[in-house]
mmCIF file of C-alpha atoms in Angstrom:
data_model
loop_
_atom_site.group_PDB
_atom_site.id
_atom_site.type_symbol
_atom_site.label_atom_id
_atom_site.label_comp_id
_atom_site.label_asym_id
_atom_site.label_seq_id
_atom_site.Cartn_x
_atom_site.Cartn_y
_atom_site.Cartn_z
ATOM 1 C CA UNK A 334 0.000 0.000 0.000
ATOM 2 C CA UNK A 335 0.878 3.479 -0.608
ATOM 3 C CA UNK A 336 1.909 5.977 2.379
ATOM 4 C CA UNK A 337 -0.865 8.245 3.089
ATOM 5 C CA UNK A 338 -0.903 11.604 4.854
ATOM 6 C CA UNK A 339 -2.931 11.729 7.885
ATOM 7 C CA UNK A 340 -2.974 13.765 10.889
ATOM 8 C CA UNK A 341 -0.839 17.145 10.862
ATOM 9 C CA UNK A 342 0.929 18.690 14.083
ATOM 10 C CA UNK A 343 3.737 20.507 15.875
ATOM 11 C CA UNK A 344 6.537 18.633 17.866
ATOM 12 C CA UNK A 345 7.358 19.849 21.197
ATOM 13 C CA UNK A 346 10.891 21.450 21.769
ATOM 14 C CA UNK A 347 13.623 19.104 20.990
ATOM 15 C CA UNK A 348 17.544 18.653 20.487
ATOM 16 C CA UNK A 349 18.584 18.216 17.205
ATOM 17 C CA UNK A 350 21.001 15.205 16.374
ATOM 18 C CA UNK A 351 22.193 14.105 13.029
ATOM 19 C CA UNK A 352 20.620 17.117 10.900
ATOM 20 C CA UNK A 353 20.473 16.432 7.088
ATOM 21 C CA UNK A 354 17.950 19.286 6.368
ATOM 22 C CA UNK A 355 19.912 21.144 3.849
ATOM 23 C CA UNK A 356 20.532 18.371 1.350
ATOM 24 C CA UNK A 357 19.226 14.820 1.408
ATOM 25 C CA UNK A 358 21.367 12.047 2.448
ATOM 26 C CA UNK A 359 20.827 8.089 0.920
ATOM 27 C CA UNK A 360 18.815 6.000 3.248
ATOM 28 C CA UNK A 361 20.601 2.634 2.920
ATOM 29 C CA UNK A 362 17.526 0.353 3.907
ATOM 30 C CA UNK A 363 15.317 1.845 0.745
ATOM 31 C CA UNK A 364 17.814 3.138 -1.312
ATOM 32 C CA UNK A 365 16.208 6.524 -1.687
ATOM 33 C CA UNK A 366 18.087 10.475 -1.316
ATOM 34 C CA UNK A 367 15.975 11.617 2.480
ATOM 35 C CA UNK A 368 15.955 15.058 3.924
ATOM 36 C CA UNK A 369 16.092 14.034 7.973
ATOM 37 C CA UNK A 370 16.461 15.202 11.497
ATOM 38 C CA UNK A 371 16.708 12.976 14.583
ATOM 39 C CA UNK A 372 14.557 14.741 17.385
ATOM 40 C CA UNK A 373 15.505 13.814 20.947
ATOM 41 C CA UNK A 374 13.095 14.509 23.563
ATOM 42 C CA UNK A 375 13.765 15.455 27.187
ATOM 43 C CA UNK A 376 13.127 12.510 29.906
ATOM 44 C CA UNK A 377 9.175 13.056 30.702
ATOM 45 C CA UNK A 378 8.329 15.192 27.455
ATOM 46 C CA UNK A 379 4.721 15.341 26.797
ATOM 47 C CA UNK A 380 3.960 13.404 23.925
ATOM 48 C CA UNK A 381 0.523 12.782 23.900
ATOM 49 C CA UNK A 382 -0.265 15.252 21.290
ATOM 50 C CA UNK A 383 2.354 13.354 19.093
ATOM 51 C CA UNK A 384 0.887 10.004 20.287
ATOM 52 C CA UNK A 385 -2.996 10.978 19.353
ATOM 53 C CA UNK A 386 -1.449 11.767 16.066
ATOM 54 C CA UNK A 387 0.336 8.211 15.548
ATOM 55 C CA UNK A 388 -3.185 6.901 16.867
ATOM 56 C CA UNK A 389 -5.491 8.836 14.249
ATOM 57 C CA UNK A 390 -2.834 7.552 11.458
ATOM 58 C CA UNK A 391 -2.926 3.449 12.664
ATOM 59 C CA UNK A 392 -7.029 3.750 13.040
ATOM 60 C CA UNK A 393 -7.466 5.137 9.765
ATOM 61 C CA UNK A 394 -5.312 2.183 7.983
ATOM 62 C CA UNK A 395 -5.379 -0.381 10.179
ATOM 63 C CA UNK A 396 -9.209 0.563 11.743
ATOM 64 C CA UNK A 397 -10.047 1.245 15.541
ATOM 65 C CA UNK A 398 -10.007 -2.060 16.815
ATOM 66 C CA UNK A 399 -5.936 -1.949 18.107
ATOM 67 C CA UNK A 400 -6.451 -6.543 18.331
ATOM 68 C CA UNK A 401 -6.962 -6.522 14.487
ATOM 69 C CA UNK A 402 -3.268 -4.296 13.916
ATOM 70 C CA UNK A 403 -0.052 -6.284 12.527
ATOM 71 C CA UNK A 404 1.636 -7.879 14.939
ATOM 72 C CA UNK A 405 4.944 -5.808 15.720
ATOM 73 C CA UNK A 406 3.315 -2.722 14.452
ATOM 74 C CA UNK A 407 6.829 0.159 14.697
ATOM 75 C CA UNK A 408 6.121 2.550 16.480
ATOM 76 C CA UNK A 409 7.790 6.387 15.893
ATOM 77 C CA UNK A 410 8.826 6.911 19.700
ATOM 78 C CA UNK A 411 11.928 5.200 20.547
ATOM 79 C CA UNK A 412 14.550 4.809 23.706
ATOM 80 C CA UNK A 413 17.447 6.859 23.142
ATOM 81 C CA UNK A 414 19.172 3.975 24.644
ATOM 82 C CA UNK A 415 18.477 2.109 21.839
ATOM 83 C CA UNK A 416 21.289 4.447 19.998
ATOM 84 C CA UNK A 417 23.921 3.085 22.341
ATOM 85 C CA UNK A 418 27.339 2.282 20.716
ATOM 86 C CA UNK A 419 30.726 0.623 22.196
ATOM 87 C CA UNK A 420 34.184 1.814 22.714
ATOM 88 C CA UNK A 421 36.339 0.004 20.714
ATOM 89 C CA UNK A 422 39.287 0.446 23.003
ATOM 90 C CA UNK A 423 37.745 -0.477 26.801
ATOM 91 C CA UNK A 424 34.567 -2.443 25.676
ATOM 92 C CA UNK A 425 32.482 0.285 27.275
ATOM 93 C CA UNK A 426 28.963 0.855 26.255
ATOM 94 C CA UNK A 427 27.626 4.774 26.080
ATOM 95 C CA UNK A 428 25.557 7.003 24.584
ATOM 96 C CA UNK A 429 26.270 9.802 22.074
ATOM 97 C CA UNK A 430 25.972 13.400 23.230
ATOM 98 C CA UNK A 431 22.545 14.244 24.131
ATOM 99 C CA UNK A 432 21.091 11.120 24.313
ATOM 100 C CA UNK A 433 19.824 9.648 27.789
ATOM 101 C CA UNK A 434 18.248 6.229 28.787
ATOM 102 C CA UNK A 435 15.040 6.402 29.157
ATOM 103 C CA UNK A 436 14.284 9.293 27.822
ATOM 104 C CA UNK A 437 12.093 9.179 23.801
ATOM 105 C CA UNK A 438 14.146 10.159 20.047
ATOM 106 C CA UNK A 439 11.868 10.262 16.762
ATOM 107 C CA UNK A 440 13.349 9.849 13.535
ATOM 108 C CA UNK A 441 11.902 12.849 10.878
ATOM 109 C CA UNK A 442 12.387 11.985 8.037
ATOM 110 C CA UNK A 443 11.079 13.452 4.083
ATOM 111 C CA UNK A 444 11.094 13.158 0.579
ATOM 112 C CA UNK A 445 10.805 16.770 -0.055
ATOM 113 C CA UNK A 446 13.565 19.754 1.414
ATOM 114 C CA UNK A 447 11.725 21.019 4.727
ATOM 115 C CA UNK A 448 11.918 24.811 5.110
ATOM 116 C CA UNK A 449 14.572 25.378 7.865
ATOM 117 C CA UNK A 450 13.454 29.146 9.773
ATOM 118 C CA UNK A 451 14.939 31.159 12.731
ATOM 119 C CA UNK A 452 12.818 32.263 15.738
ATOM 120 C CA UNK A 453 11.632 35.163 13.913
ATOM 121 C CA UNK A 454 10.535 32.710 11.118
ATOM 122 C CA UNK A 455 13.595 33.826 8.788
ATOM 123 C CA UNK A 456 14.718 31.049 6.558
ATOM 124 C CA UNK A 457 18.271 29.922 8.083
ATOM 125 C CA UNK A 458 20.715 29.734 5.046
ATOM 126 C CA UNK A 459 23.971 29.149 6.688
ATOM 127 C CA UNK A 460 23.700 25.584 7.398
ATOM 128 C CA UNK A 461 26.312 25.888 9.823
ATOM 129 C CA UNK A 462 23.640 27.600 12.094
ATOM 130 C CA UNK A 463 21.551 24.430 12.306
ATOM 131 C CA UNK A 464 23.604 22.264 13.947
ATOM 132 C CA UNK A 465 23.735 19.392 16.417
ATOM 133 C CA UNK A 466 22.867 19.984 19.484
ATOM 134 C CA UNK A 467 20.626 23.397 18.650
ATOM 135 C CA UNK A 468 16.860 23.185 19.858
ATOM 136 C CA UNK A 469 14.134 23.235 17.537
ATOM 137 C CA UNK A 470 10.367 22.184 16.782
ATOM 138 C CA UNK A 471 9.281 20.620 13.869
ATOM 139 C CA UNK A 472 5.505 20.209 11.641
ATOM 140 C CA UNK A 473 4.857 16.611 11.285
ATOM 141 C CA UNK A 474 3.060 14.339 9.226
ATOM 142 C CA UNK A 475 1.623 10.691 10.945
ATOM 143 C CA UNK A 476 1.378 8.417 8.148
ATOM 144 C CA UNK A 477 0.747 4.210 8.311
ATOM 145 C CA UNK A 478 2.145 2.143 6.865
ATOM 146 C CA UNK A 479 2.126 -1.788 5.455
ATOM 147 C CA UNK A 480 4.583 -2.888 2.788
ATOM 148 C CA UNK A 481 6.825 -6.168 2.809
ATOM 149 C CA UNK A 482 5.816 -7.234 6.090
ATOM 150 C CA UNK A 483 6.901 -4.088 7.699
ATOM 151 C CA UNK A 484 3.616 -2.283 9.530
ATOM 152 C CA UNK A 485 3.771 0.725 11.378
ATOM 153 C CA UNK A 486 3.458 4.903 11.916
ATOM 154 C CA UNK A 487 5.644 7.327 10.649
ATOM 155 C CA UNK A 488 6.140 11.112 11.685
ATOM 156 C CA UNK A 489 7.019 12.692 8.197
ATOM 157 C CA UNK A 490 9.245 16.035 8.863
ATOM 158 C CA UNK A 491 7.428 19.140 7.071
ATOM 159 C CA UNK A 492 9.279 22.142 8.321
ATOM 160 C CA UNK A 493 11.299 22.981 11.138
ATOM 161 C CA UNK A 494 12.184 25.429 13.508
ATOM 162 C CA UNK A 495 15.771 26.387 15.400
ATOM 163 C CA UNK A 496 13.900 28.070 18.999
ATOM 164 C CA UNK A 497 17.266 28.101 21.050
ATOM 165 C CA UNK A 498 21.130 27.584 20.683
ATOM 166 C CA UNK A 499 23.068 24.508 22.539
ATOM 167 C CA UNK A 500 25.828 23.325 23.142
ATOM 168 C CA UNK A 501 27.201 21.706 19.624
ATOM 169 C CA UNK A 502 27.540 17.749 20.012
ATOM 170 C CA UNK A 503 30.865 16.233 19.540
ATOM 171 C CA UNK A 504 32.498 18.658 21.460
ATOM 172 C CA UNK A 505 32.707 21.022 18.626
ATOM 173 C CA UNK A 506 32.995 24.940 19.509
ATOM 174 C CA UNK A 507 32.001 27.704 17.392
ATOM 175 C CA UNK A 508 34.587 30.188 16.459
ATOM 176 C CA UNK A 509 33.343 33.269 17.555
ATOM 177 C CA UNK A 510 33.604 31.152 21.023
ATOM 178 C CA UNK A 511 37.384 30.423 20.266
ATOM 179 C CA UNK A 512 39.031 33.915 19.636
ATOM 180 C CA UNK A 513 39.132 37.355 20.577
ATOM 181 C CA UNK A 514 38.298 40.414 18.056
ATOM 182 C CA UNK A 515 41.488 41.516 16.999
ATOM 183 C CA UNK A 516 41.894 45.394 17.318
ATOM 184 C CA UNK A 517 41.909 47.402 13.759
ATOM 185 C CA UNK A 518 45.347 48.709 14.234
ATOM 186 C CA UNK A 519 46.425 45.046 15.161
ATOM 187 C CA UNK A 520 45.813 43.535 12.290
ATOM 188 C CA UNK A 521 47.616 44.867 10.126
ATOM 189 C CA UNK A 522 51.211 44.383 12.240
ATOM 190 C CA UNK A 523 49.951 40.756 11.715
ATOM 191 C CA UNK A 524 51.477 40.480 8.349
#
């Protein structure tokens, strides 16, 4: 069956991991070029808004009665720990920056370029500005789905919005962190 568009809504805040909202990136499993952002949610977020939509979308493909569903329906809302990796030097397990046992990520993911706006709703053009570790809110799309043996909901990224700076992931500083303005006269004894 073909994806279909359902129920339309806003994220709550989130921090922004792996960003690919500027140009789309291959998705291995399907083989097609993505536009994605992976949206990790605070310990205790509210995400019932989020979950009514995922509801609305499995009811109106799959039809209200959750017994007659495919067995191991996906679901959107995932563990971060679930994005745990392993130190190939001490065997260690651990999480990326930002992520948190326990606590929910969603995968956003689109066909089409998402417009990428400020806090005043100015389209961000320096992709360097929309970076991990930035908070942001996204419109979503819930879509079902059912196609070789994999059933489940979706929450298709529309647009998005950068609401606050962070601190970058990966330890990464921005420059105007790392130096001083050099003074006028200064500059040019530089040379």
């Amino acid at each position: 069956k073909q994806e279909k568009t359902m129920s339309k809504g806003t994220t709550p805040k989130f921090r922004v991991s792996y960003p690919n909202v500027f140009k789309p990136r291959r998705n291995e499993l399907n083989g097609k070029d993505e536009y994605s952002v992976v949206a990790l949610f605070k310990k205790g977020e509210d995400l019932s808004k989020l979950k009514k939509l995922v509801q609305e979308a499995a009811e109106k493909e799959f039809g209200k009665d959750p017994k007659k569903w495919p067995k191991n329906m996906r679901s959107p809302f995932r563990d971060q720990a679930e994005r745990s990796k392993v130190n190939e030097e001490t065997g260690q397990e651990y999480l990326p920056d930002g992520y948190e046992a326990g606590a929910i990520f969603i995968n956003l993911k689109s066909a089409h370029k998402p417009g990428v706006v400020d806090g005043q709703v100015q389209p961000i053009l320096d992709e360097a500005e929309f970076y991990p570790g930035c908070y942001a809110i996204a419109s979503v799309n819930a879509y079902a789905y059912n196609q070789k043996g994999n059933a489940g909901v979706s929450l298709g990224l529309q647009n998005i919005q950068k609401v606050a700076e962070g601190e970058p992931f990966g330890g990464r500083s921005k420059a105007e962190d790392d130096f001083a303005a050099v003074p006028a006269e200064d500059a040019s004894s530089l040379f």
